[in-house]
């Protein structure tokens, strides 16, 4: 293959088109790297990297986005001889980012910001890889399958490449140790066959199986970013107790950060204490739940 003259189509129909959880804060999804959109086709954590380098005092810094050619970066920033502050703005639904403020002359930094459409982002990255392999895609349209009336017929198509993911315990390890919201959302939607409604039903069914009345439980997303999530401490404690005897107990316990563990959400907290726990924070919300070893090695659940 030397040239693509038709379309490069991103097929994300394995999931419903609900990129954000119900009740997510609009200020989070605009620019925060911990709140990228979910989707049936994702790449690179659904984040664009904007590299910023200070120049001479009074001059504009240099900007470069990666992957190149996807996002539009507008700089309203000046290089200063002293300190500075850099803010990012984005209009929802676009991949146009405006940087405002100032940076020191020797500043070298990278800002990671969420994209608007994960499917188009994946298609763009794929097209770049084709170009690097010597395949001309300059005349190929790059589209989301939802934006085309003539969908490709793939029932009898042979895949060119199949990729096997890491195992689920490895994925959950990243979810819990790094508090990776995108991974949590992707797992949640996969549990529900692509829909958040069915995913909530499965979570409800599991909680009920631990002996908890799930009638006062409301699960709006997989990550906990939603202000509409409602889980009582008693319900969560019951789930933690049940997980100690669950067939996946070992993998689950290993996924929880230890007190003071580097590379985890507890890296600067609870060092020297025999605790394994998961954090959860929003504005005016601070949560911690897990296991701690008491006197004589007795394990305790706490929420």
Short mmCIF file of C-alpha atoms in Angstrom, two decimals:
data_model
loop_
_atom_site.label_atom_id
_atom_site.label_comp_id
_atom_site.label_asym_id
_atom_site.label_seq_id
_atom_site.Cartn_x
_atom_site.Cartn_y
_atom_site.Cartn_z
CA UNK A 1 0.00 0.00 0.00
CA UNK A 2 1.33 3.41 -1.00
CA UNK A 3 -1.65 5.76 -0.86
CA UNK A 4 -5.06 6.18 0.80
CA UNK A 5 -7.44 8.26 -1.31
CA UNK A 6 -10.73 7.42 0.40
CA UNK A 7 -11.62 7.82 4.05
CA UNK A 8 -9.96 6.76 7.27
CA UNK A 9 -12.94 5.95 9.47
CA UNK A 10 -12.85 5.66 13.24
CA UNK A 11 -15.44 3.12 14.43
CA UNK A 12 -16.31 3.76 18.08
CA UNK A 13 -19.69 2.00 18.09
CA UNK A 14 -18.62 -0.58 20.68
CA UNK A 15 -19.60 2.10 23.26
CA UNK A 16 -22.54 4.47 23.45
CA UNK A 17 -21.77 8.10 22.59
CA UNK A 18 -21.53 9.31 26.19
CA UNK A 19 -18.05 10.75 26.52
CA UNK A 20 -18.54 12.20 29.97
CA UNK A 21 -20.15 10.86 33.10
CA UNK A 22 -23.46 12.32 34.21
CA UNK A 23 -22.76 15.07 36.72
CA UNK A 24 -19.15 15.84 35.72
CA UNK A 25 -18.00 19.41 36.41
CA UNK A 26 -17.71 21.41 33.17
CA UNK A 27 -14.52 23.08 34.42
CA UNK A 28 -12.91 19.65 34.75
CA UNK A 29 -13.72 18.37 31.27
CA UNK A 30 -12.58 21.58 29.62
CA UNK A 31 -8.89 21.49 30.53
CA UNK A 32 -8.05 19.03 33.34
CA UNK A 33 -5.89 16.06 32.38
CA UNK A 34 -7.61 13.85 34.97
CA UNK A 35 -10.99 14.18 33.21
CA UNK A 36 -10.53 13.13 29.56
CA UNK A 37 -13.55 11.85 27.63
CA UNK A 38 -14.19 8.11 27.38
CA UNK A 39 -15.01 6.35 24.12
CA UNK A 40 -15.13 3.18 22.09
CA UNK A 41 -11.91 4.14 20.29
CA UNK A 42 -9.21 5.88 22.31
CA UNK A 43 -5.50 6.60 22.00
CA UNK A 44 -2.80 8.29 24.07
CA UNK A 45 -5.01 8.74 27.15
CA UNK A 46 -7.14 11.15 25.05
CA UNK A 47 -4.70 13.93 25.95
CA UNK A 48 -2.81 16.40 23.75
CA UNK A 49 0.60 17.48 25.01
CA UNK A 50 1.48 21.16 24.66
CA UNK A 51 5.20 21.79 25.13
CA UNK A 52 6.10 25.30 26.25
CA UNK A 53 9.60 26.81 26.20
CA UNK A 54 10.47 30.28 27.51
CA UNK A 55 12.53 32.56 25.24
CA UNK A 56 13.82 36.08 25.96
CA UNK A 57 12.10 38.35 28.53
CA UNK A 58 9.32 40.29 26.83
CA UNK A 59 9.03 37.79 23.96
CA UNK A 60 6.45 35.08 23.37
CA UNK A 61 7.42 31.53 24.41
CA UNK A 62 7.62 28.72 21.86
CA UNK A 63 4.71 26.27 21.68
CA UNK A 64 4.51 22.83 20.13
CA UNK A 65 1.64 20.33 20.33
CA UNK A 66 1.98 16.58 20.20
CA UNK A 67 0.71 14.78 18.22
CA UNK A 68 1.31 17.56 15.68
CA UNK A 69 -1.48 18.97 13.59
CA UNK A 70 -4.45 18.03 15.78
CA UNK A 71 -4.92 20.86 18.26
CA UNK A 72 -4.79 24.61 17.66
CA UNK A 73 -2.74 26.42 20.29
CA UNK A 74 -3.08 30.19 20.67
CA UNK A 75 -0.57 31.86 22.94
CA UNK A 76 -1.33 35.00 24.92
CA UNK A 77 1.80 34.45 27.01
CA UNK A 78 4.96 36.44 27.61
CA UNK A 79 8.41 35.33 28.77
CA UNK A 80 9.46 37.02 32.01
CA UNK A 81 12.77 37.40 33.80
CA UNK A 82 11.23 36.13 37.04
CA UNK A 83 8.37 33.76 37.92
CA UNK A 84 5.08 33.38 36.15
CA UNK A 85 1.78 31.55 35.89
CA UNK A 86 0.30 29.71 32.94
CA UNK A 87 -3.45 29.16 32.48
CA UNK A 88 -5.22 27.12 29.79
CA UNK A 89 -8.66 27.81 28.32
CA UNK A 90 -10.72 25.76 25.87
CA UNK A 91 -14.17 26.14 24.41
CA UNK A 92 -16.00 22.83 24.90
CA UNK A 93 -16.48 20.84 21.73
CA UNK A 94 -13.32 22.24 20.12
CA UNK A 95 -9.62 21.43 20.17
CA UNK A 96 -8.57 25.09 20.28
CA UNK A 97 -6.56 25.93 23.38
CA UNK A 98 -5.66 29.41 24.56
CA UNK A 99 -2.66 29.84 26.88
CA UNK A 100 -2.52 32.96 29.02
CA UNK A 101 -0.01 34.33 31.53
CA UNK A 102 3.75 34.29 31.70
CA UNK A 103 6.69 31.89 32.11
CA UNK A 104 10.34 32.39 33.18
CA UNK A 105 13.02 32.59 30.48
CA UNK A 106 14.40 29.16 31.34
CA UNK A 107 11.00 27.49 31.57
CA UNK A 108 10.55 24.10 29.88
CA UNK A 109 7.27 22.39 30.58
CA UNK A 110 4.51 20.21 29.15
CA UNK A 111 0.77 20.69 29.67
CA UNK A 112 -1.54 17.75 28.92
CA UNK A 113 -5.10 18.69 28.01
CA UNK A 114 -8.15 16.58 27.02
CA UNK A 115 -9.40 16.34 23.45
CA UNK A 116 -12.98 16.92 22.35
CA UNK A 117 -13.49 13.80 20.20
CA UNK A 118 -11.43 10.70 21.11
CA UNK A 119 -12.37 8.96 17.87
CA UNK A 120 -11.04 11.72 15.61
CA UNK A 121 -7.97 11.95 17.85
CA UNK A 122 -7.28 8.24 17.34
CA UNK A 123 -7.83 8.51 13.59
CA UNK A 124 -5.44 11.48 13.43
CA UNK A 125 -2.74 9.56 15.30
CA UNK A 126 -3.26 6.54 13.04
CA UNK A 127 -2.93 8.72 9.93
CA UNK A 128 0.36 10.10 11.26
CA UNK A 129 1.66 6.54 11.68
CA UNK A 130 0.66 5.73 8.10
CA UNK A 131 2.57 8.80 6.90
CA UNK A 132 5.64 7.74 8.88
CA UNK A 133 5.43 4.34 7.18
CA UNK A 134 5.57 6.04 3.76
CA UNK A 135 1.85 5.84 2.96
CA UNK A 136 0.39 9.03 1.47
CA UNK A 137 -2.78 10.05 3.32
CA UNK A 138 -2.82 13.70 2.24
CA UNK A 139 -6.02 13.18 0.23
CA UNK A 140 -7.75 10.89 2.74
CA UNK A 141 -10.71 12.23 4.73
CA UNK A 142 -10.52 11.47 8.44
CA UNK A 143 -13.95 10.91 9.94
CA UNK A 144 -15.89 9.61 12.94
CA UNK A 145 -18.21 6.78 11.88
CA UNK A 146 -21.11 8.70 13.49
CA UNK A 147 -20.60 11.53 10.98
CA UNK A 148 -20.97 9.44 7.84
CA UNK A 149 -24.10 8.14 6.11
CA UNK A 150 -22.22 5.41 4.23
CA UNK A 151 -20.67 3.22 6.89
CA UNK A 152 -17.95 0.76 5.88
CA UNK A 153 -18.96 -2.89 5.57
CA UNK A 154 -16.64 -4.87 7.82
CA UNK A 155 -18.55 -8.11 8.44
CA UNK A 156 -16.37 -10.13 6.04
CA UNK A 157 -13.20 -8.07 6.44
CA UNK A 158 -9.95 -9.62 7.64
CA UNK A 159 -8.15 -7.65 10.38
CA UNK A 160 -4.64 -6.58 9.48
CA UNK A 161 -3.46 -6.62 13.09
CA UNK A 162 -4.89 -7.76 16.40
CA UNK A 163 -3.60 -6.44 19.73
CA UNK A 164 -4.13 -8.26 23.02
CA UNK A 165 -4.48 -5.97 26.02
CA UNK A 166 -2.85 -6.41 29.42
CA UNK A 167 -4.83 -8.62 31.77
CA UNK A 168 -7.63 -7.13 33.86
CA UNK A 169 -5.63 -7.27 37.10
CA UNK A 170 -2.89 -5.16 35.47
CA UNK A 171 -5.49 -2.64 34.28
CA UNK A 172 -7.13 -2.43 37.72
CA UNK A 173 -3.68 -1.96 39.25
CA UNK A 174 -3.31 1.22 37.19
CA UNK A 175 -6.85 2.33 38.03
CA UNK A 176 -6.33 2.09 41.77
CA UNK A 177 -2.65 2.94 42.21
CA UNK A 178 -2.66 5.97 39.91
CA UNK A 179 -6.35 6.81 40.31
CA UNK A 180 -6.64 6.77 36.51
CA UNK A 181 -10.12 8.08 35.70
CA UNK A 182 -10.03 7.24 31.99
CA UNK A 183 -9.13 3.61 32.67
CA UNK A 184 -11.90 3.44 35.28
CA UNK A 185 -14.46 4.81 32.80
CA UNK A 186 -13.35 2.40 30.06
CA UNK A 187 -13.63 -0.61 32.40
CA UNK A 188 -17.01 0.59 33.68
CA UNK A 189 -18.46 0.90 30.17
CA UNK A 190 -17.00 -2.45 29.14
CA UNK A 191 -18.75 -4.10 32.12
CA UNK A 192 -22.01 -2.66 30.83
CA UNK A 193 -21.57 -3.81 27.24
CA UNK A 194 -20.83 -0.23 26.21
CA UNK A 195 -23.49 1.60 28.22
CA UNK A 196 -23.28 3.33 31.60
CA UNK A 197 -26.85 2.30 32.50
CA UNK A 198 -26.08 -1.42 32.20
CA UNK A 199 -22.77 -0.90 33.98
CA UNK A 200 -24.61 0.65 36.94
CA UNK A 201 -26.97 -2.36 37.00
CA UNK A 202 -24.01 -4.75 37.21
CA UNK A 203 -22.40 -2.76 40.03
CA UNK A 204 -25.72 -2.65 41.86
CA UNK A 205 -26.08 -6.42 41.47
CA UNK A 206 -22.60 -7.03 42.87
CA UNK A 207 -23.16 -4.76 45.87
CA UNK A 208 -26.48 -6.50 46.55
CA UNK A 209 -24.69 -9.87 46.45
CA UNK A 210 -22.57 -8.70 49.42
CA UNK A 211 -25.74 -8.35 51.50
CA UNK A 212 -26.20 -4.60 51.17
CA UNK A 213 -29.48 -2.95 50.24
CA UNK A 214 -28.56 -1.10 47.07
CA UNK A 215 -31.73 1.01 46.96
CA UNK A 216 -29.90 4.07 48.29
CA UNK A 217 -26.93 3.55 45.97
CA UNK A 218 -26.51 5.65 42.81
CA UNK A 219 -23.60 5.07 40.43
CA UNK A 220 -23.35 7.65 37.64
CA UNK A 221 -19.88 6.81 36.33
CA UNK A 222 -16.88 4.55 36.79
CA UNK A 223 -14.35 7.05 38.09
CA UNK A 224 -16.19 8.89 40.86
CA UNK A 225 -15.84 12.30 39.20
CA UNK A 226 -19.61 12.69 39.13
CA UNK A 227 -21.29 14.80 41.79
CA UNK A 228 -24.28 12.47 41.43
CA UNK A 229 -22.51 9.37 42.73
CA UNK A 230 -23.98 8.39 46.10
CA UNK A 231 -22.42 5.55 48.09
CA UNK A 232 -22.89 5.17 51.84
CA UNK A 233 -19.84 4.32 53.99
CA UNK A 234 -21.67 1.19 55.21
CA UNK A 235 -22.22 -0.06 51.64
CA UNK A 236 -18.59 0.51 50.67
CA UNK A 237 -17.35 -1.18 53.85
CA UNK A 238 -19.50 -4.20 53.05
CA UNK A 239 -17.97 -4.46 49.58
CA UNK A 240 -14.45 -4.23 51.04
CA UNK A 241 -15.27 -7.01 53.51
CA UNK A 242 -16.67 -9.17 50.70
CA UNK A 243 -13.54 -8.63 48.59
CA UNK A 244 -11.35 -10.27 51.26
CA UNK A 245 -12.92 -13.65 50.43
CA UNK A 246 -13.66 -13.01 46.74
CA UNK A 247 -11.88 -15.21 44.13
CA UNK A 248 -10.13 -12.05 42.87
CA UNK A 249 -9.15 -10.98 46.39
CA UNK A 250 -5.40 -11.23 45.85
CA UNK A 251 -5.39 -9.13 42.68
CA UNK A 252 -7.72 -6.57 44.23
CA UNK A 253 -5.64 -6.16 47.38
CA UNK A 254 -2.44 -5.87 45.35
CA UNK A 255 -4.01 -3.05 43.32
CA UNK A 256 -4.51 -0.82 46.38
CA UNK A 257 -1.67 1.62 47.19
CA UNK A 258 0.34 1.02 50.35
CA UNK A 259 1.02 3.88 52.75
CA UNK A 260 3.86 6.03 51.36
CA UNK A 261 4.21 3.91 48.18
CA UNK A 262 6.00 5.74 45.37
CA UNK A 263 4.12 6.11 42.10
CA UNK A 264 0.75 5.92 43.85
CA UNK A 265 -1.82 8.32 45.30
CA UNK A 266 -0.43 7.57 48.79
CA UNK A 267 3.18 8.46 47.92
CA UNK A 268 3.16 11.42 50.33
CA UNK A 269 0.72 10.02 52.86
CA UNK A 270 0.50 7.39 55.61
CA UNK A 271 4.13 6.32 55.30
CA UNK A 272 5.19 3.71 57.84
CA UNK A 273 1.61 2.59 58.49
CA UNK A 274 0.41 -0.87 57.47
CA UNK A 275 -2.43 0.40 55.31
CA UNK A 276 -3.73 -0.35 51.80
CA UNK A 277 -6.31 2.19 50.62
CA UNK A 278 -7.82 4.15 47.76
CA UNK A 279 -8.24 7.92 47.80
CA UNK A 280 -11.03 9.97 46.23
CA UNK A 281 -11.11 13.76 46.11
CA UNK A 282 -13.22 16.53 44.65
CA UNK A 283 -13.76 20.11 45.77
CA UNK A 284 -15.03 19.85 49.38
CA UNK A 285 -14.83 16.04 49.20
CA UNK A 286 -12.08 13.91 50.78
CA UNK A 287 -12.47 10.14 50.91
CA UNK A 288 -10.21 7.26 51.92
CA UNK A 289 -11.23 3.60 52.11
CA UNK A 290 -9.36 0.34 52.49
CA UNK A 291 -7.68 -1.91 55.00
CA UNK A 292 -5.39 -1.30 57.96
CA UNK A 293 -3.58 -3.82 60.17
CA UNK A 294 -4.38 -3.54 63.85
CA UNK A 295 -2.83 -5.04 66.97
CA UNK A 296 -1.67 -8.62 66.52
CA UNK A 297 -2.09 -8.36 62.75
CA UNK A 298 -5.89 -8.10 62.90
CA UNK A 299 -7.16 -6.60 59.60
CA UNK A 300 -9.71 -3.78 59.78
CA UNK A 301 -11.88 -2.29 57.06
CA UNK A 302 -12.25 1.49 57.22
CA UNK A 303 -14.19 4.06 55.19
#
